[in-house]
Tab-separated table of C-alpha atoms in Angstrom:
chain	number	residue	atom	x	y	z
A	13	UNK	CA	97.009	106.629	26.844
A	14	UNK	CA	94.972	106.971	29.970
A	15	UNK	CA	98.249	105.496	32.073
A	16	UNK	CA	100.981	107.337	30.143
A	17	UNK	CA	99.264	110.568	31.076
A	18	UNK	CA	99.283	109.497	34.372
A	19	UNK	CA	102.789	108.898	34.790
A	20	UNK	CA	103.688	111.763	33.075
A	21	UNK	CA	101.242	113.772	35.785
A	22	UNK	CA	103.108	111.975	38.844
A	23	UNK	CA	106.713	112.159	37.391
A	24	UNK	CA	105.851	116.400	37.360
A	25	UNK	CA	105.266	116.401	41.328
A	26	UNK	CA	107.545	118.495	42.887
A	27	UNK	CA	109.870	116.602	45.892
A	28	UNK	CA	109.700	119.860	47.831
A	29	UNK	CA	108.052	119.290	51.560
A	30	UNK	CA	104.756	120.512	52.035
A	31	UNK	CA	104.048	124.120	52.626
A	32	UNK	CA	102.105	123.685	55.913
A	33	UNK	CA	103.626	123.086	58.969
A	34	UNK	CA	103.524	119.900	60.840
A	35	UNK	CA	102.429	119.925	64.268
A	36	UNK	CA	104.763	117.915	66.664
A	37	UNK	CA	103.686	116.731	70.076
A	38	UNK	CA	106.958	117.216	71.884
A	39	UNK	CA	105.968	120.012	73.683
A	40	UNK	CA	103.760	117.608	76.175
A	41	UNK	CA	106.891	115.525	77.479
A	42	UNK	CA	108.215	118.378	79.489
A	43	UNK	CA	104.632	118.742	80.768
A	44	UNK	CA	103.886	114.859	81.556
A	45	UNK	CA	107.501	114.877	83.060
A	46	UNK	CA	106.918	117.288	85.413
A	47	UNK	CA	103.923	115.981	86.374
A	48	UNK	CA	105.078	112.520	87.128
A	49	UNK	CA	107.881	114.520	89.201
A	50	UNK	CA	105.481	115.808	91.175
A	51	UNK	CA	103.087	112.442	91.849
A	52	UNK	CA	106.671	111.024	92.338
A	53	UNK	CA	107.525	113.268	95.045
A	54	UNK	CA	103.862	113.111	96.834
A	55	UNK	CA	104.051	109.259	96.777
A	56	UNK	CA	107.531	109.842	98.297
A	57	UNK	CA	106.167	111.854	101.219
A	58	UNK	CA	103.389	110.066	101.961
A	59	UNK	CA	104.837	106.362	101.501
A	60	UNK	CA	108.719	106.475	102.342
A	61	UNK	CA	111.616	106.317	99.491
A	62	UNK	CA	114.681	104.308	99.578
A	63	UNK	CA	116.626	107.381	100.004
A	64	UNK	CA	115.079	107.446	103.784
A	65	UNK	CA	117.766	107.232	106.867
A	66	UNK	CA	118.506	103.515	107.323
A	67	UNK	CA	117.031	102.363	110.738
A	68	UNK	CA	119.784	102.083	113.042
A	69	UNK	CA	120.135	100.543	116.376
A	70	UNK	CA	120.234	103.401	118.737
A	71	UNK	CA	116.862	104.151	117.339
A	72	UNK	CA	115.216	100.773	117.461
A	73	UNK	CA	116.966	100.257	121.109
A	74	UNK	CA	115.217	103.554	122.100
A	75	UNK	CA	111.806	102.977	121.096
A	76	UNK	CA	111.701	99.434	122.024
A	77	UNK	CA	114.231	98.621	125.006
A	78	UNK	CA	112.827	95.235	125.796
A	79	UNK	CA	113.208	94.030	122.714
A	80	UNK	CA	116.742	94.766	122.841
A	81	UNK	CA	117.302	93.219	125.773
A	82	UNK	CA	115.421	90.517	124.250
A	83	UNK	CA	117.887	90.633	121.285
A	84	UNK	CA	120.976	90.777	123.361
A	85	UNK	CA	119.725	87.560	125.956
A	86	UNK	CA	118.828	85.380	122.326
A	87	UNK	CA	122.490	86.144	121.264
A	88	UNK	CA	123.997	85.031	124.904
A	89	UNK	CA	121.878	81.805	125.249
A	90	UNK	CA	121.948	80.410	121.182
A	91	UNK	CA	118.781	81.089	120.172
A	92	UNK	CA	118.917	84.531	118.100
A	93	UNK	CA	118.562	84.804	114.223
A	94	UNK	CA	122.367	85.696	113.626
A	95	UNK	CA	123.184	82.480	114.814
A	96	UNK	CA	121.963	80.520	112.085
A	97	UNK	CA	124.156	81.779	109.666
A	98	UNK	CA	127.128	83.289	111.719
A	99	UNK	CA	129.862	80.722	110.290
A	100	UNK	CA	128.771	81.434	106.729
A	101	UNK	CA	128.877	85.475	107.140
A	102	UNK	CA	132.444	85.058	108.619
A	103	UNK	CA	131.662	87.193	111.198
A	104	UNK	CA	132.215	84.818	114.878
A	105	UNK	CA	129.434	84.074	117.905
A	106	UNK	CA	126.911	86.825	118.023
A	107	UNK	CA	127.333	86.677	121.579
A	108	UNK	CA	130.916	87.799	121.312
A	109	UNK	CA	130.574	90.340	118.609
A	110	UNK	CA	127.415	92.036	119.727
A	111	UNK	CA	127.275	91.594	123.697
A	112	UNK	CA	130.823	90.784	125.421
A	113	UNK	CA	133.055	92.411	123.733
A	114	UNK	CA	131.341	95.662	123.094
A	115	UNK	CA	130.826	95.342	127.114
A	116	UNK	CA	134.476	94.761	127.662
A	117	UNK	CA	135.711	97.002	125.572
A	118	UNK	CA	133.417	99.898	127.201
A	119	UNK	CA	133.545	98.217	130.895
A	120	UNK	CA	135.887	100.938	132.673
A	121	UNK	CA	133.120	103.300	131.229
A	122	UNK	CA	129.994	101.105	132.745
A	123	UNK	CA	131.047	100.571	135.677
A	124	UNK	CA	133.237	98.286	138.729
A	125	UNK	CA	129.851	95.971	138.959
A	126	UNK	CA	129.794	95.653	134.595
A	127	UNK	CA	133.743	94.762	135.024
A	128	UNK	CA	133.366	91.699	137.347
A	129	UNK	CA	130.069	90.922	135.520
A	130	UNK	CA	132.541	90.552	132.011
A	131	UNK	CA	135.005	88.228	134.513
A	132	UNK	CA	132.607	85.879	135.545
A	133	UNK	CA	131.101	85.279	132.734
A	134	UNK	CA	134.773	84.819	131.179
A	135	UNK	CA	135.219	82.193	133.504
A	136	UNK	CA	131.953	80.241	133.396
A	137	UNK	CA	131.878	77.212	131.044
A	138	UNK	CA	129.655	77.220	128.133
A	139	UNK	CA	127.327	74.781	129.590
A	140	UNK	CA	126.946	78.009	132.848
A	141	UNK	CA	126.439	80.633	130.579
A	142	UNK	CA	123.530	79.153	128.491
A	143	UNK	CA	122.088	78.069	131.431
A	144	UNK	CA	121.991	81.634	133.275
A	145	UNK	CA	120.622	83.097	129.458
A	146	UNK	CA	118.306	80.555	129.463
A	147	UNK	CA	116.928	81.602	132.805
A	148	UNK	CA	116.431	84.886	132.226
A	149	UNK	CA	115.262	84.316	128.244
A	150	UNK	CA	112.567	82.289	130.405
A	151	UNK	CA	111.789	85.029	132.669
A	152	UNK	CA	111.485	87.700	130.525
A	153	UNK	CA	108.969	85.714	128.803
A	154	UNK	CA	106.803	85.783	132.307
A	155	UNK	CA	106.956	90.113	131.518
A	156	UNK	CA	106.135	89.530	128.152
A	157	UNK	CA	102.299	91.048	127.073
A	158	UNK	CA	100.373	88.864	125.602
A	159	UNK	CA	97.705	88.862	123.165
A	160	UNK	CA	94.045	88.172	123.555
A	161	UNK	CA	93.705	84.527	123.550
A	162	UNK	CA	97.409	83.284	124.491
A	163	UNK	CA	98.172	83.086	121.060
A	164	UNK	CA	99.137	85.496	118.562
A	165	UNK	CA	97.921	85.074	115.155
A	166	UNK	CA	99.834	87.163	112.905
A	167	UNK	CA	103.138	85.520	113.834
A	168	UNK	CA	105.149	89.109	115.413
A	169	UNK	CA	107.264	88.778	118.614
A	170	UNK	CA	106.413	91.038	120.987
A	171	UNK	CA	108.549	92.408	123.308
A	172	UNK	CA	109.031	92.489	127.354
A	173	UNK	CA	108.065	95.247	129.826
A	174	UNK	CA	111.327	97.026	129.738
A	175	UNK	CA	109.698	98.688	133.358
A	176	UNK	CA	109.350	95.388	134.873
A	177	UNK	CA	113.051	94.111	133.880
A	178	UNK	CA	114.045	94.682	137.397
A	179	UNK	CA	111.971	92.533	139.126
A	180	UNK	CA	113.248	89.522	137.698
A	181	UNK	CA	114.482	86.933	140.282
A	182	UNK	CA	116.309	83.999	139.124
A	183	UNK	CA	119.802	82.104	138.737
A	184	UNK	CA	120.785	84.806	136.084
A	185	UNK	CA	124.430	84.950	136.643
A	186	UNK	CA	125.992	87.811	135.238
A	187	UNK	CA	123.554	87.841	132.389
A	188	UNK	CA	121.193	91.100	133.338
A	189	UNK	CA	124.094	93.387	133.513
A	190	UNK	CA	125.843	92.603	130.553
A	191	UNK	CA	122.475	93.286	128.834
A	192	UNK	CA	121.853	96.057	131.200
A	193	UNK	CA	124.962	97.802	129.763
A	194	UNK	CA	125.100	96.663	126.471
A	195	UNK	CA	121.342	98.141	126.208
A	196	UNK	CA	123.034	101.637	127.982
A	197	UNK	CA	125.496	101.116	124.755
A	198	UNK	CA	123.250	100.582	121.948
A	199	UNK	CA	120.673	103.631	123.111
A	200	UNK	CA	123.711	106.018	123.422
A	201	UNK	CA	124.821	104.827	119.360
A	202	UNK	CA	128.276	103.236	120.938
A	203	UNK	CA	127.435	99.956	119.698
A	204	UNK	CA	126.833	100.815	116.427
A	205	UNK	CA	130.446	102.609	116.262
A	206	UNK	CA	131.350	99.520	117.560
A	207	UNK	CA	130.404	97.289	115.406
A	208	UNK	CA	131.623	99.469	112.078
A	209	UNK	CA	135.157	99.891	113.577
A	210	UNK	CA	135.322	96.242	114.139
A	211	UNK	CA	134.016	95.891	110.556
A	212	UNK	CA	134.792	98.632	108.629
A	213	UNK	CA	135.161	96.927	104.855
A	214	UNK	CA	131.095	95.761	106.234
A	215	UNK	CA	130.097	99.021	108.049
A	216	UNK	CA	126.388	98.589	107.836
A	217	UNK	CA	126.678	94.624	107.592
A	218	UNK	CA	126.746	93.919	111.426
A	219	UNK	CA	124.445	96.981	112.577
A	220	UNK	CA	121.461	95.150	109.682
A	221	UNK	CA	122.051	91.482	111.243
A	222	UNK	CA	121.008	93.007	114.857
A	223	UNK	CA	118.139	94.510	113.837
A	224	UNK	CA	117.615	90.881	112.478
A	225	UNK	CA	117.562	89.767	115.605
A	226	UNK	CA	115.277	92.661	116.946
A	227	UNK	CA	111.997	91.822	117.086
A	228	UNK	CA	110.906	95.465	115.660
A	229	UNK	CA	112.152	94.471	111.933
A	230	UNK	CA	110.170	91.257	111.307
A	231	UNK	CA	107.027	92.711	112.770
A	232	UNK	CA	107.041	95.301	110.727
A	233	UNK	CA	107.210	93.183	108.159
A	234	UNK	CA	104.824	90.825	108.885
A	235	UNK	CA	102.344	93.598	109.738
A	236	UNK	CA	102.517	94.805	106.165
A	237	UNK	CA	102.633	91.152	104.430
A	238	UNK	CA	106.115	91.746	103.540
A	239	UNK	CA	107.636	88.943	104.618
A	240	UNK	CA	109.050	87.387	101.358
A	241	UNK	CA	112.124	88.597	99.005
A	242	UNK	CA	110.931	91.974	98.177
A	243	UNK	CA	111.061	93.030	101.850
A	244	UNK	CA	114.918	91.828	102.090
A	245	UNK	CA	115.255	94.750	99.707
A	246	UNK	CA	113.821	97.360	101.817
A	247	UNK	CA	114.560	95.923	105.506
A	248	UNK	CA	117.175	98.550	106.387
A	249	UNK	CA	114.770	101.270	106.574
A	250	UNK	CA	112.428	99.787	109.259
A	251	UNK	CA	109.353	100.859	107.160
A	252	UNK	CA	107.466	99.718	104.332
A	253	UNK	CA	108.306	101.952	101.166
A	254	UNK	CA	104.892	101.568	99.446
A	255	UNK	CA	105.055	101.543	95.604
A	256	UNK	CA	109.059	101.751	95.825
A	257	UNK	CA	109.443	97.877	96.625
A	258	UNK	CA	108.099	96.824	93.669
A	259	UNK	CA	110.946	98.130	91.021
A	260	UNK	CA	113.916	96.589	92.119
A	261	UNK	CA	112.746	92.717	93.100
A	262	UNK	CA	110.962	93.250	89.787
A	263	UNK	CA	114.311	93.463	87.989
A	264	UNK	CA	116.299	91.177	89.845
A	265	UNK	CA	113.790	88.229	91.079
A	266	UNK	CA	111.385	88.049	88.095
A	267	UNK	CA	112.826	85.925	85.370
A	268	UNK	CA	112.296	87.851	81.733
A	269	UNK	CA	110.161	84.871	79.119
A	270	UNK	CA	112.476	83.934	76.330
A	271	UNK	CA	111.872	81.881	73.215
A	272	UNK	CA	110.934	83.217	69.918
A	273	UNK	CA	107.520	82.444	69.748
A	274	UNK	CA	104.824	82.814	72.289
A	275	UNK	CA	104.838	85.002	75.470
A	276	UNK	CA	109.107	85.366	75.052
A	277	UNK	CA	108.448	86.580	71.510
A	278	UNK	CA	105.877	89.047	72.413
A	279	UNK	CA	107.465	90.452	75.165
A	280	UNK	CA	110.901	90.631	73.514
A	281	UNK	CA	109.476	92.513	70.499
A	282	UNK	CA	107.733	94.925	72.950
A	283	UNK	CA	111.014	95.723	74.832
A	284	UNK	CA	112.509	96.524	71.388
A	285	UNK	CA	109.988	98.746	70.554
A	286	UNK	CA	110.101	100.394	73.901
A	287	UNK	CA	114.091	101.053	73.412
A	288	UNK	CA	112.748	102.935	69.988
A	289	UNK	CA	109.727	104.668	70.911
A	290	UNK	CA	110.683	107.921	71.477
A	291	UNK	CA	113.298	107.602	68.060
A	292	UNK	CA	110.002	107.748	66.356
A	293	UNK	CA	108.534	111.357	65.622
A	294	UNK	CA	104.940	111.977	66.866
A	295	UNK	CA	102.707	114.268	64.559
């Protein structure tokens, strides 16, 4: 008796909702939004975003001149970064497509003595011209600060005295004024209109393998222990982007666990429930 009158109490329950209200806690996501916005935009300011101006070589050339002409001899004599990978990119001798034929094609603008400086260096054999970049790689080394102890610990490259460039003596050939007025080039942006006319399909691809073979780029890197994958991702900008670095590499370098049981499983399950989490109403 005891259980029929029980049933017969929960079959006369109304199915009408509650009279009180419930309380959801959507209102707070605008809130905690807009506060994230904010932290977003001070970490931003402080630390750089992606959405910064790329760094660009009329800018790098101005604030460090001997390392452009330190760029420009390393692409003459063999010896600069592009040319480890310049058959692959399709792209031709870095000392053609960044030094002598920016030159020649801007000679009648530089100068009689930058004209006959683009002829004989036409005319030298290959075996000449390395030798007269190797020179004067060599001597710009003897301008070259450097650090406390002869040796350099952190691995950066620095630069020559761009001041002390003219008192170089040597069998340089040609060399110093094709880098003379290829630097006059890059500091004035022509070079870097250059090199996205030749290129225009790749407009920023030749202008980012330069600054490769600037010293400026790497030792930034190296100064902020960026030198693995994650810093290809922000190299462009010529600064470290703090916080900003760490979202993309983490999508596209860091393999996701899979399996269905153990770490894959877990993690998995938690993604699914992160698709569905805000599905779910909040009292």
């Amino acid at each position: 008796m005891q259980h029929t009158s029980a049933v017969k109490e929960q079959s006369e329950m109304p199915d009408a909702p509650p009279g009180h209200f419930v309380r959801h806690c959507f209102w707070k996501y605008p809130l905690i939004a807009g506060g994230l916005a904010i932290l977003l935009i001070g970490i931003a300011l402080v630390m750089g975003s992606p959405n910064s101006a790329r760094d660009t070589i009329a800018g790098v050339s101005q604030s460090d001149p001997g390392g452009a002409i330190l760029a420009f001899t390393q692409e003459l004599d063999g010896t600069a970064a592009s040319w480890e990978n310049a058959e692959s990119r399709g792209m031709g001798e870095p000392s053609q497509v960044f030094v002598l034929e920016p030159v020649s094609d801007y000679a009648t603008l530089l100068g009689e003595g930058v004209e006959k400086a683009v002829n004989e260096y036409r005319e030298a054999d290959v075996a000449q011209r390395q030798a007269w970049a190797g020179a004067y790689e060599q001597a710009l080394e003897t301008i070259t600060p450097q650090p406390t102890g002869g040796v350099d610990a952190s691995g950066t490259t620095p630069s020559p005295d761009h001041t002390r460039v003219e008192s170089l003596q040597g069998e340089f050939g040609p060399v110093p004024a094709l880098v003379q007025a290829d630097l006059v080039l890059a500091q004035r942006g022509y070079l870097e209109q250059y090199l996205v006319g030749r290129d225009p399909g790749h407009s920023l691809q030749l202008g980012t393998i330069w600054l490769y073979d600037h010293p400026a780029m790497l030792n930034t890197a190296i100064d902020n222990g960026l030198t693995d994958d994650q810093w290809g991702m922000v190299k462009e900008r010529g600064f470290p982007v703090g916080p900003w670095y760490l979202i993309i590499p983490a999508i596209f370098h860091v393999k996701f666990p899979g399996g269905s049981v153990g770490t894959g499983f877990v993690l998995w399950n938690l993604f699914a429930a992160l698709i569905f989490l805000f599905v779910v109403p909040l009292v």
